Short mmCIF file of C-alpha atoms in Angstrom, two decimals:
data_model
loop_
_atom_site.label_atom_id
_atom_site.label_comp_id
_atom_site.label_asym_id
_atom_site.label_seq_id
_atom_site.Cartn_x
_atom_site.Cartn_y
_atom_site.Cartn_z
CA MET A 562 6.69 31.85 16.34
CA SER A 563 7.66 30.93 12.79
CA THR A 564 11.02 31.52 11.24
CA LEU A 565 11.84 33.18 7.96
CA ILE A 566 12.88 29.83 6.52
CA LEU A 567 9.50 28.25 7.40
CA ARG A 568 7.55 31.22 5.99
CA THR A 569 9.60 30.97 2.78
CA VAL A 570 9.27 27.20 2.32
CA ALA A 571 5.69 26.73 3.62
CA PRO A 572 3.76 27.83 0.48
CA ALA A 573 5.73 25.54 -1.84
CA LEU A 574 5.64 22.65 0.63
CA THR A 575 1.90 23.13 1.15
CA ALA A 576 1.25 23.10 -2.59
CA LEU A 577 3.32 19.93 -3.06
CA MET A 578 1.60 18.18 -0.18
CA LEU A 579 -1.86 19.13 -1.46
CA LEU A 580 -0.95 17.83 -4.90
CA PHE A 581 0.32 14.60 -3.35
CA SER A 582 -2.90 14.28 -1.32
CA VAL A 583 -4.92 14.43 -4.55
CA PHE A 584 -2.61 11.80 -6.07
CA VAL A 585 -3.16 9.50 -3.08
CA LEU A 586 -6.92 10.13 -3.30
CA LEU A 587 -7.06 9.22 -6.98
CA ARG A 588 -4.91 6.10 -6.76
CA GLY A 589 -6.80 4.76 -3.75
CA HIS A 590 -9.06 2.44 -5.76
CA ASN A 591 -6.37 0.10 -7.00
CA GLU A 592 -3.45 0.75 -4.67
CA PRO A 593 -3.09 1.74 -1.02
CA GLY A 594 -4.49 5.18 -0.34
CA GLY A 595 -7.84 6.81 -0.83
CA GLY A 596 -9.95 9.51 0.71
CA PHE A 597 -8.92 9.08 4.33
CA ILE A 598 -5.16 9.06 3.83
CA GLY A 599 -5.37 11.79 1.18
CA GLY A 600 -7.41 13.93 3.58
CA LEU A 601 -4.86 13.48 6.36
CA ILE A 602 -2.06 14.57 4.03
CA ALA A 603 -4.08 17.65 3.00
CA VAL A 604 -4.71 18.56 6.64
CA SER A 605 -1.00 18.17 7.37
CA ALA A 606 -0.25 20.58 4.53
CA LEU A 607 -2.72 23.12 5.88
CA ALA A 608 -1.28 22.69 9.38
CA ILE A 609 2.20 23.55 8.11
CA TYR A 610 0.75 26.60 6.37
CA GLY A 611 -1.03 27.55 9.60
CA ILE A 612 2.13 27.25 11.66
CA ALA A 613 3.93 29.53 9.24
CA PHE A 614 1.23 32.16 8.65
CA GLY A 615 -1.41 31.75 11.35
CA VAL A 616 -5.02 30.64 11.62
CA GLY A 617 -6.38 33.57 9.62
CA ALA A 618 -4.28 32.69 6.59
CA VAL A 619 -5.54 29.10 6.62
CA ARG A 620 -9.17 30.27 6.93
CA ARG A 621 -8.65 32.55 3.92
CA ALA A 622 -6.93 29.77 1.97
CA ILE A 623 -9.73 27.21 2.39
CA ARG A 624 -12.42 29.87 1.61
CA PHE A 625 -15.27 27.85 3.14
CA HIS A 626 -16.07 27.07 6.75
CA PRO A 627 -14.40 23.75 7.63
CA MET A 628 -17.65 22.20 8.86
CA ALA A 629 -19.35 23.15 5.58
CA ILE A 630 -16.59 21.22 3.79
CA ALA A 631 -17.17 18.23 6.08
CA GLY A 632 -20.93 18.46 5.57
CA ALA A 633 -20.58 18.56 1.79
CA GLY A 634 -18.31 15.52 1.94
CA LEU A 635 -20.76 13.62 4.14
CA LEU A 636 -23.59 14.45 1.74
CA LEU A 637 -21.52 13.31 -1.27
CA ALA A 638 -20.48 10.05 0.41
CA THR A 639 -24.05 9.32 1.49
CA LEU A 640 -25.49 10.04 -1.94
CA SER A 641 -22.83 7.80 -3.49
CA GLY A 642 -24.05 4.93 -1.34
CA PHE A 643 -27.75 5.54 -1.88
CA LEU A 644 -27.37 5.89 -5.65
CA SER A 645 -26.93 2.13 -5.92
CA ILE A 646 -30.31 1.52 -4.24
CA PHE A 647 -32.05 3.58 -6.92
CA PHE A 648 -30.55 1.27 -9.57
CA GLY A 649 -31.79 -1.86 -7.81
CA VAL A 650 -28.46 -3.17 -6.53
CA PRO A 651 -27.29 -3.55 -2.91
CA PHE A 652 -26.29 -0.46 -0.89
CA MET A 653 -22.74 0.81 -1.62
CA THR A 654 -22.38 -1.23 -4.82
CA GLY A 655 -20.05 0.56 -7.21
CA LEU A 656 -21.70 1.97 -10.33
CA TRP A 657 -19.77 3.08 -13.41
CA VAL A 658 -20.47 5.47 -16.28
CA TYR A 659 -18.20 6.12 -19.27
CA PRO A 660 -18.80 9.60 -20.69
CA VAL A 661 -16.76 10.71 -23.69
CA ILE A 662 -15.04 14.05 -23.06
CA PHE A 663 -12.96 15.54 -25.90
CA ASP A 664 -12.97 12.18 -27.70
CA VAL A 665 -11.60 10.42 -24.60
CA GLU A 666 -13.66 7.87 -22.69
CA VAL A 667 -13.47 8.77 -18.98
CA PRO A 668 -14.57 6.08 -16.49
CA LEU A 669 -16.40 7.63 -13.50
CA SER A 670 -17.72 5.68 -10.54
CA THR A 671 -19.61 6.04 -7.30
CA VAL A 672 -16.52 4.57 -5.65
CA MET A 673 -14.58 7.69 -6.61
CA SER A 674 -17.35 10.03 -5.44
CA PHE A 675 -17.47 8.15 -2.11
CA ASP A 676 -13.69 8.52 -1.72
CA LEU A 677 -13.96 12.22 -2.53
CA GLY A 678 -16.68 12.55 0.12
CA VAL A 679 -14.46 10.85 2.71
CA TYR A 680 -11.59 13.15 1.70
CA LEU A 681 -13.76 16.24 2.26
CA VAL A 682 -15.09 14.94 5.60
CA VAL A 683 -11.58 14.28 6.89
CA VAL A 684 -10.25 17.65 5.69
CA GLY A 685 -13.22 19.60 7.05
CA ALA A 686 -13.47 17.89 10.43
CA ILE A 687 -9.78 17.73 11.30
CA ILE A 688 -8.92 21.22 10.06
CA SER A 689 -11.86 22.52 12.10
CA ILE A 690 -10.38 20.91 15.21
CA ALA A 691 -6.87 22.13 14.41
CA LEU A 692 -8.03 25.71 13.81
CA ALA A 693 -10.02 25.70 17.05
CA LEU A 694 -6.96 24.53 18.98
CA GLU A 695 -4.67 27.12 17.37
CA GLN A 696 -7.03 30.08 17.70
CA GLU A 697 -6.16 32.77 20.21
CA PRO A 698 -8.47 32.63 23.23
CA GLY A 699 -11.00 35.45 23.31
CA PRO A 700 -12.91 36.85 26.29
CA GLU A 701 -15.40 33.97 26.17
CA LEU A 702 -12.53 31.48 26.65
CA GLY A 703 -10.83 33.26 29.48
CA GLY A 704 -8.55 35.52 27.43
CA GLU A 705 -8.13 39.23 28.02
CA GLU A 706 -10.47 41.74 26.44
CA ASP A 707 -9.08 44.34 24.04
#
């Protein structure tokens, strides 16, 4: 049972926590943080939203199946590691490119894509577990039939 106060505060708190999780993800190269911690913060935000509005609202908010998110993250992290082999350097060596976007040089690396993959794996796997635990039991789990 969620209170009116929680239902009122949850959307704003969820948005702030998701924004903070992206901040932690992006600063994880040079400072403490990264994909794992950022993913845990994002899952915590979605858990608060789920407590306030239910499992269905969280499933609608994330739009994709949680295991598809985890699978995409695992694929991205794996490709980030194997990309270095194709360039003749040891596995998981960081590679950098510097494209110019709107007259601004933007440094991009396989380190960042690996962190993003870890972030997606953590979000997908843990939110999948949390949603399964919060879901109402159906007839196949010993609940009553409608």
